[in-house]
Coordinates of N, CA and C in Angstrom, one line a residue:
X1 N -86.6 4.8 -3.4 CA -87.1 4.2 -2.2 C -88.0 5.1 -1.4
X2 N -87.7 6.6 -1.3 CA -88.3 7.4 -0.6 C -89.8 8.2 -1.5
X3 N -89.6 7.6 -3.0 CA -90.4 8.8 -3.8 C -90.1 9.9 -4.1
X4 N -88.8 10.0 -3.4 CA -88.2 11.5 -3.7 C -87.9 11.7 -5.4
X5 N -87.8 12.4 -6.1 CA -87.1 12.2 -7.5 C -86.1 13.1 -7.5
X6 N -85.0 13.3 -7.4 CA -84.2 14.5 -7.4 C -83.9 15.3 -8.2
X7 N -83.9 16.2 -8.5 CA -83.5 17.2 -9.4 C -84.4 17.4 -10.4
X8 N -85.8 16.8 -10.3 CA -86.5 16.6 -11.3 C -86.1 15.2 -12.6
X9 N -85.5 14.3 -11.9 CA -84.9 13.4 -13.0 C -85.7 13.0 -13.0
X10 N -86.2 11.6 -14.0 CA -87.0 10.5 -13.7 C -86.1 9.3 -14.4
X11 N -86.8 8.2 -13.8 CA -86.3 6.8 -14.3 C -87.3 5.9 -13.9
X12 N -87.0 4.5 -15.1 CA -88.0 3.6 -15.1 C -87.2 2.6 -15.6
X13 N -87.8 1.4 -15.5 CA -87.2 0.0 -15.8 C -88.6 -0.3 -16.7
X14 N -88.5 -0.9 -17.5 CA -89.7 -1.3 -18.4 C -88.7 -2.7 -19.8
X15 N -89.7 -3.9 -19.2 CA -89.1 -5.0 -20.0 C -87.2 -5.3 -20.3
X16 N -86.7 -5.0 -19.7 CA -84.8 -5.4 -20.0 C -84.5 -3.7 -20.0
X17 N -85.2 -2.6 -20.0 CA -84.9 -1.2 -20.1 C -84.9 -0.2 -18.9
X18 N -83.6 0.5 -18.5 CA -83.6 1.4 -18.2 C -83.7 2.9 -18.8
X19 N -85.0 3.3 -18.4 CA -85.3 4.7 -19.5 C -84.9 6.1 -17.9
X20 N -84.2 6.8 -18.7 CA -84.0 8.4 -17.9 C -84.0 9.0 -18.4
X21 N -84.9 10.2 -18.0 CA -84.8 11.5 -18.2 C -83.9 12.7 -16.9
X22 N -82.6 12.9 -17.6 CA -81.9 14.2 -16.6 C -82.5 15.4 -17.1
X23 N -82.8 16.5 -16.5 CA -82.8 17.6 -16.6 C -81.8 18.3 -15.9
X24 N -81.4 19.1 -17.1 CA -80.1 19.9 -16.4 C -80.6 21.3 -16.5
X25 N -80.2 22.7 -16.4 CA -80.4 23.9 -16.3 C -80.8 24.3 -17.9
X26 N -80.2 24.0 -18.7 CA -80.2 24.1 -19.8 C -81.1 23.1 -21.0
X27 N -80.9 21.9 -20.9 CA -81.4 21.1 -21.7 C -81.6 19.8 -21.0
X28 N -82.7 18.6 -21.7 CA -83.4 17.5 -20.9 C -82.8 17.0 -21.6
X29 N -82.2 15.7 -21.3 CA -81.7 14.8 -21.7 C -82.3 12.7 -21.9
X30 N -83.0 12.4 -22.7 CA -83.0 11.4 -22.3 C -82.5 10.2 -22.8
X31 N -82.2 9.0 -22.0 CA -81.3 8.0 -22.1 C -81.9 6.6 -22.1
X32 N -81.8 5.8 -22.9 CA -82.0 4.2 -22.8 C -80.7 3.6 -22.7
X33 N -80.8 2.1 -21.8 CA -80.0 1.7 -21.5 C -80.4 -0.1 -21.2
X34 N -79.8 -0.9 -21.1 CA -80.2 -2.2 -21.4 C -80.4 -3.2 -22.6
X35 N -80.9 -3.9 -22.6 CA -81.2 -5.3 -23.4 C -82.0 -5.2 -25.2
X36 N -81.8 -5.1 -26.1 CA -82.8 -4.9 -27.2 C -83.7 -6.5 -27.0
X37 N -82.6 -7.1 -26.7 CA -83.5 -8.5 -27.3 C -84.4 -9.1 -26.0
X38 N -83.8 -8.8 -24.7 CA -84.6 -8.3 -23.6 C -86.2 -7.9 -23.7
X39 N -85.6 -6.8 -24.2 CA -87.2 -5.5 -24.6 C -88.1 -6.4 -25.6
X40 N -87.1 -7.1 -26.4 CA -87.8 -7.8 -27.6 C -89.0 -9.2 -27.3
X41 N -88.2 -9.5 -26.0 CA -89.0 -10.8 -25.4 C -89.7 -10.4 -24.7
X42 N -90.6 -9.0 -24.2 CA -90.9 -8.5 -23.3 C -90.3 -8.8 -22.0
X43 N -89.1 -8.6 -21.8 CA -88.4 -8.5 -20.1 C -88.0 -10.5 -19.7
X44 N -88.7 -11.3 -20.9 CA -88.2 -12.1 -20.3 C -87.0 -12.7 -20.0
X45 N -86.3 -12.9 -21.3 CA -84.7 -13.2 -21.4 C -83.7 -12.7 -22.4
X46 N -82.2 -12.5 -22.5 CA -82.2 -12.3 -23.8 C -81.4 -13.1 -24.3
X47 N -81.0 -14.8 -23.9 CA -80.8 -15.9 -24.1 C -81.6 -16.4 -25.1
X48 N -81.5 -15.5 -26.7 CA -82.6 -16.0 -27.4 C -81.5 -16.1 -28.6
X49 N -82.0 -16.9 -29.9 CA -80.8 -16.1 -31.1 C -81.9 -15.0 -31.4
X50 N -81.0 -14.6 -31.6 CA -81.8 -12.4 -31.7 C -81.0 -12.0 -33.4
X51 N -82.1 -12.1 -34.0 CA -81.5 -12.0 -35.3 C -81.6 -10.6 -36.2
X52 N -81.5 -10.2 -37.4 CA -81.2 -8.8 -38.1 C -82.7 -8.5 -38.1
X53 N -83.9 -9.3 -38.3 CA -85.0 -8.8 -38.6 C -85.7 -8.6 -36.9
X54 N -85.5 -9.2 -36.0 CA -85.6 -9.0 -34.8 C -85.2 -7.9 -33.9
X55 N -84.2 -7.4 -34.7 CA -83.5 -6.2 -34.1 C -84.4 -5.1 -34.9
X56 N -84.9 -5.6 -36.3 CA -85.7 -4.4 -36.5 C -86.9 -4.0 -36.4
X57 N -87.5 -5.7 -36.0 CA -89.1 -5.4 -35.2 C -88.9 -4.5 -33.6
X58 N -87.8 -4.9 -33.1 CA -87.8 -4.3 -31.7 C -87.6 -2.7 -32.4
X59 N -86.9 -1.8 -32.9 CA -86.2 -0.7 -33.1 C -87.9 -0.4 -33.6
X60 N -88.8 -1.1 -34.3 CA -90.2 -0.4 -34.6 C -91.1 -0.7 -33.3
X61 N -90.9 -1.3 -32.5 CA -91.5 -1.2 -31.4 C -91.2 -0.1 -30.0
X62 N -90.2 0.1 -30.1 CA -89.6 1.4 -29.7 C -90.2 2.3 -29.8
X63 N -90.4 2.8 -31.1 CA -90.9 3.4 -32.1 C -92.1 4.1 -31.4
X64 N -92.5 2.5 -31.5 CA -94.4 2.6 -31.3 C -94.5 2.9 -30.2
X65 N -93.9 2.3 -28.9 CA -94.5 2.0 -27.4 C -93.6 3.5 -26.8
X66 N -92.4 3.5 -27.6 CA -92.2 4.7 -26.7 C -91.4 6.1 -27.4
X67 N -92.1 6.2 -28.4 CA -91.5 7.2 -29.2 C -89.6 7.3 -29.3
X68 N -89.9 6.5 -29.4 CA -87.9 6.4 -30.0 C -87.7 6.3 -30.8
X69 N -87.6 7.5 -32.0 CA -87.0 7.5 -33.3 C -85.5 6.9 -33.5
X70 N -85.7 6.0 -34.6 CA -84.0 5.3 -34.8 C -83.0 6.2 -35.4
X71 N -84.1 7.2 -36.1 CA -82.9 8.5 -36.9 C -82.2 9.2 -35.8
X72 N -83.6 9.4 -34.4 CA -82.7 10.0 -32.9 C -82.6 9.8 -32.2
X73 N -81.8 8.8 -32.1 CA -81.6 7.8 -30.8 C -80.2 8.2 -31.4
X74 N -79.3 8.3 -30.6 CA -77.9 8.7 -30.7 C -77.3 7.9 -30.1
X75 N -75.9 6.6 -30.7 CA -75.1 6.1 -29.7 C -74.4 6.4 -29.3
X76 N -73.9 6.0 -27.7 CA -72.9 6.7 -27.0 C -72.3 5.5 -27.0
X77 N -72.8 4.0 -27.3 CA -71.7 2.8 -27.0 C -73.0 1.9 -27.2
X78 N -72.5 0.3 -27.5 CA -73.6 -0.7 -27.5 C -72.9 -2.0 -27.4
X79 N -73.1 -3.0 -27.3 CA -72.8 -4.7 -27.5 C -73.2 -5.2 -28.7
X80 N -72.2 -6.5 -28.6 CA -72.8 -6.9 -30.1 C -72.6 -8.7 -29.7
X81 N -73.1 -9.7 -30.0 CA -72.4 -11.1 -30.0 C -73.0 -12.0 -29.9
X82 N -72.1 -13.3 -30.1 CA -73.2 -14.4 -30.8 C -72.8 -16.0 -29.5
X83 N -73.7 -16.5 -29.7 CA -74.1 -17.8 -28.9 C -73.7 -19.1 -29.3
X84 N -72.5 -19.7 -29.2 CA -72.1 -21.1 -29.5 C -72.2 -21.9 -29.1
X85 N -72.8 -23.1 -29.5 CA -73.0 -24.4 -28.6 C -71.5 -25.2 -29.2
X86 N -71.2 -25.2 -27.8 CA -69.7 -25.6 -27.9 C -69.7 -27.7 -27.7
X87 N -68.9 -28.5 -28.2 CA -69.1 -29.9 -28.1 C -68.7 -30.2 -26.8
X88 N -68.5 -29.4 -25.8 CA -68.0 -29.9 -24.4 C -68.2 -28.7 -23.3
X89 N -68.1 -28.7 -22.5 CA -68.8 -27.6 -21.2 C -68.1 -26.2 -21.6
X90 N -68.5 -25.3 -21.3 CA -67.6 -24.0 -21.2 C -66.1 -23.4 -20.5
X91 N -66.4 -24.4 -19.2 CA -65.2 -24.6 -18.5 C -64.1 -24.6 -18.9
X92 N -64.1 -25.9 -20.1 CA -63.0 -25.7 -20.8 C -62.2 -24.6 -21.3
X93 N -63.3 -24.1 -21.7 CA -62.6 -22.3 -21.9 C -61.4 -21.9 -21.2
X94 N -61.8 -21.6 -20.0 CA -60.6 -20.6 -19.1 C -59.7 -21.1 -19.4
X95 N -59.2 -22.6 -19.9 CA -57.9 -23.3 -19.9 C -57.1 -23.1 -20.8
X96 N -58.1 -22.2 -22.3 CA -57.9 -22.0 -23.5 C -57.3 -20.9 -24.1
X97 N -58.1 -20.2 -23.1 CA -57.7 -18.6 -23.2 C -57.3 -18.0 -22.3
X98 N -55.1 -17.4 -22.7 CA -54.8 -17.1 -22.1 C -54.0 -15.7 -22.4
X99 N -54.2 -15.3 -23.5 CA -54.2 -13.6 -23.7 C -54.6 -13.0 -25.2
X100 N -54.7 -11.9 -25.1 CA -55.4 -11.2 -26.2 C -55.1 -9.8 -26.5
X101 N -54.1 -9.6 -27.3 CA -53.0 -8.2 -27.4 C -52.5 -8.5 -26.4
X102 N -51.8 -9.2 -25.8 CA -50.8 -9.5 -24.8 C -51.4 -9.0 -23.5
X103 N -52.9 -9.0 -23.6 CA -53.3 -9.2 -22.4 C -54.1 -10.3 -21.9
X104 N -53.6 -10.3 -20.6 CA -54.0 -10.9 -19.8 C -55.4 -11.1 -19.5
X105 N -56.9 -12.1 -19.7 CA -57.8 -12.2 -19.1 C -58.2 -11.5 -17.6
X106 N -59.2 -10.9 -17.6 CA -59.4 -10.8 -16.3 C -61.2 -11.9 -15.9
X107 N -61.4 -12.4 -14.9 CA -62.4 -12.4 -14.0 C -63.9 -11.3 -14.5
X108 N -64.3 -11.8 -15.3 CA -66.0 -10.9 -15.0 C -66.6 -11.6 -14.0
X109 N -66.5 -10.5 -12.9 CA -67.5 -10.9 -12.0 C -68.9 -10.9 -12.4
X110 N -69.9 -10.1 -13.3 CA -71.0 -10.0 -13.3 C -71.5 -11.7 -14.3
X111 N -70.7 -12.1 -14.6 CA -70.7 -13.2 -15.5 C -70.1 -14.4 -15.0
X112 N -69.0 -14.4 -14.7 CA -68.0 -15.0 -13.7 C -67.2 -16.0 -15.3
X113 N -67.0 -15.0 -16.0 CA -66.7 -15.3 -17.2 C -65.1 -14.6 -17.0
X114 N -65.0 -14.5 -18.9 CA -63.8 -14.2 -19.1 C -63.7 -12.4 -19.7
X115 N -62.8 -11.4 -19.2 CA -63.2 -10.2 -19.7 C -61.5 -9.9 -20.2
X116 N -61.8 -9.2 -21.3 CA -60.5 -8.2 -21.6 C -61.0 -6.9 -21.5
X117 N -60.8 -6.1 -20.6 CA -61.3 -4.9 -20.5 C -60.4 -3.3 -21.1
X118 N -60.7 -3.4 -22.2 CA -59.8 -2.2 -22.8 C -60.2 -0.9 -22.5
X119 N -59.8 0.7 -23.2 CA -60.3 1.7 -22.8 C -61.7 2.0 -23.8
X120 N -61.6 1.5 -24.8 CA -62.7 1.8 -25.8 C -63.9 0.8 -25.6
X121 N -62.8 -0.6 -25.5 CA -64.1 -1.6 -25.8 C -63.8 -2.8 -24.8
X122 N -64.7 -3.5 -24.6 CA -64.4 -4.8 -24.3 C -64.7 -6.2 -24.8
X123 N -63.9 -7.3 -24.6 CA -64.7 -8.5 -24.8 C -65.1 -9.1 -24.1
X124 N -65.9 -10.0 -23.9 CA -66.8 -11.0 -23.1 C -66.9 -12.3 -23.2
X125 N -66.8 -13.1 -22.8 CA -66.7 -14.8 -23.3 C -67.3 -15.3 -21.9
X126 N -68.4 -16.0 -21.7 CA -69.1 -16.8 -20.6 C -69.9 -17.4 -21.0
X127 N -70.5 -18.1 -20.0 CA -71.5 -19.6 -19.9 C -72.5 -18.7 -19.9
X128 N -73.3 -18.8 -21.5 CA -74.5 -18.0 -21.0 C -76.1 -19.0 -20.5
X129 N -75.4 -20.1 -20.7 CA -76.5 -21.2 -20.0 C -76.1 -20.6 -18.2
X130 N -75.2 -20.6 -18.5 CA -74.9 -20.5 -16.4 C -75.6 -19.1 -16.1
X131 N -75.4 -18.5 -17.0 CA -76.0 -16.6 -16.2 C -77.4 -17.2 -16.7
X132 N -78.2 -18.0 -17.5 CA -79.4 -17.6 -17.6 C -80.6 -19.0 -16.3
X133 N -79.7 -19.9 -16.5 CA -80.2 -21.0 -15.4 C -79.1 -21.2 -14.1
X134 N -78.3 -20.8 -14.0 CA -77.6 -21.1 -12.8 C -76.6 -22.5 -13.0
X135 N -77.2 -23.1 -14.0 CA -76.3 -24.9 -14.2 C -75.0 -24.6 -15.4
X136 N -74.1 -25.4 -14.9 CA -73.2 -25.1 -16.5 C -73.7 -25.6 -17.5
X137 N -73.4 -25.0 -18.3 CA -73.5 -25.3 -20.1 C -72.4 -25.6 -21.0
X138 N -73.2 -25.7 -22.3 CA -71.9 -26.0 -23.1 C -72.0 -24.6 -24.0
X139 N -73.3 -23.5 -23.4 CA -73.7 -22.6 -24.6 C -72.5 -21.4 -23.8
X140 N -71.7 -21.3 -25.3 CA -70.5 -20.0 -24.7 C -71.4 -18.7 -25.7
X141 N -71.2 -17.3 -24.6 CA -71.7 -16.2 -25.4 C -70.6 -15.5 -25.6
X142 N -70.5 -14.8 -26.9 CA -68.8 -14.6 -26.9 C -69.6 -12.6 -27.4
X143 N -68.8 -11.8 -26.9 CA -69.4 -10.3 -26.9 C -68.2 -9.3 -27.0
X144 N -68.8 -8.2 -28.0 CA -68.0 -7.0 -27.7 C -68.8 -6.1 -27.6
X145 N -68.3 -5.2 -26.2 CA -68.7 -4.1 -25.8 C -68.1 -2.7 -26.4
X146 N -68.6 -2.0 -27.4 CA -68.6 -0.9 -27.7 C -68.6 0.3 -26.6
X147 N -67.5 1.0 -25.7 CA -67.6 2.1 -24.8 C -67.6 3.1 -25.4
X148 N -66.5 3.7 -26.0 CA -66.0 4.5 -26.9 C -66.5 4.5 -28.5
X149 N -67.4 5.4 -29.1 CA -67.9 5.3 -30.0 C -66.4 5.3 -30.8
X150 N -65.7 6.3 -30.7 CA -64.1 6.5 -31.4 C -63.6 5.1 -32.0
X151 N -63.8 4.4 -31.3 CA -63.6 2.8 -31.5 C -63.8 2.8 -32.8
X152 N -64.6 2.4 -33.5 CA -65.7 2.1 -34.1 C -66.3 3.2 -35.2
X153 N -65.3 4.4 -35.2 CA -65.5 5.7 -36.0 C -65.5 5.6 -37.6
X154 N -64.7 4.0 -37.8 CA -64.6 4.1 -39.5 C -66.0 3.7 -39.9
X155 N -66.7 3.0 -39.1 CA -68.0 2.4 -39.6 C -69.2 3.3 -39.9
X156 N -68.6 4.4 -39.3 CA -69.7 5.7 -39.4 C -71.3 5.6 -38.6
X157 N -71.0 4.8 -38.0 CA -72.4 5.0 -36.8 C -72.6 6.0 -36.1
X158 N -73.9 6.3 -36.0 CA -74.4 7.3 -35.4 C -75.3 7.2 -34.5
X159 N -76.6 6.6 -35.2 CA -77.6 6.8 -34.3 C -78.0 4.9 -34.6
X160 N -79.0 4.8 -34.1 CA -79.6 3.3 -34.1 C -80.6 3.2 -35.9
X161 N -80.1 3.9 -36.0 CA -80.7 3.9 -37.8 C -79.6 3.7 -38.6
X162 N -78.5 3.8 -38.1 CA -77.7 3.2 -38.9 C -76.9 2.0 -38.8
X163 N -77.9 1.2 -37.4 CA -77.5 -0.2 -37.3 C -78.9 -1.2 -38.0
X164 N -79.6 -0.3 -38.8 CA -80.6 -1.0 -39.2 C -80.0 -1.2 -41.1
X165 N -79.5 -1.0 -41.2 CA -78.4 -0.7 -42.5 C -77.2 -2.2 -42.5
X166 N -77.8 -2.8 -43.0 CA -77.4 -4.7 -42.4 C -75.8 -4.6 -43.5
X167 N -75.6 -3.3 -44.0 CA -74.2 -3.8 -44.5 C -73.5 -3.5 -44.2
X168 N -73.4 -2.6 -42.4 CA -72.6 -2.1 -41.9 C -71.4 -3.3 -41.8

């Protein structure tokens, strides 16, 4: 807000992306964060079906627009999930689902969905007609959040080059 940049960091929002660079005393660090399929629509939505070959035009557009190699791009955590057109509103949902490892649902506020929020990972279940137009739908997005790479250690992921490897 002021122009100030502190510490020498930088940051930028570009199409669904948050890009930073930290500099610390030692070594520069930089970070992407946000939407592939976002990036992929340029910034428009990512209420799209976003499919295997789409994920790998975007990871070559990367590439191109902003030097992000997929062999060094390192994951620290990512999302993953798919779009159902359900035969009746999403609503019905909450009524449906009432635990998951004997947990209890919580409230996503950023969605106003349904969250199980674990320590590694989470799930996600919302109206993604309602987060992208504001009206309910019958389109449910159903997601897991990868936090903890540990999670996810047998699959041997590493970097975003080895999500381009479609037999993971």
């Amino acid at each position: 807000a002021t122009g100030e940049v502190p510490n020498n960091n930088k940051h930028a929002n570009l199409n669904g992306l948050h890009l930073s660079i930290i500099q610390s005393e030692k070594d520069t660090f930089c970070n992407v964060r946000g939407s592939l399929p976002k990036y992929y629509t340029k910034g428009e939505t990512n209420a799209i079906d976003y499919n295997f070959s789409d994920f790998l035009t975007t990871t070559e557009l990367l590439n191109e627009n902003l030097s992000i190699s997929p062999e060094k791009a390192i994951l620290r955590g990512f999302e993953f999930g798919v779009n159902v057109l359900l035969p009746f509103e999403f609503s019905n949902i909450y009524e449906c689902v009432k635990s998951y490892k004997q947990h209890a649902p919580k409230t996503n506020i950023k969605t106003k969905g349904i969250l199980f929020d674990f320590q590694q990972y989470q799930i996600k279940i919302y109206d993604k007609g309602l987060q992208e137009t504001g009206k309910k739908s019958r389109l449910m997005r159903f997601e897991i959040a990868v936090n903890k790479m540990a999670w996810i250690k047998h699959l041997n992921l590493k970097t975003l080059s080895d999500l381009q490897n479609n037999k993971v």
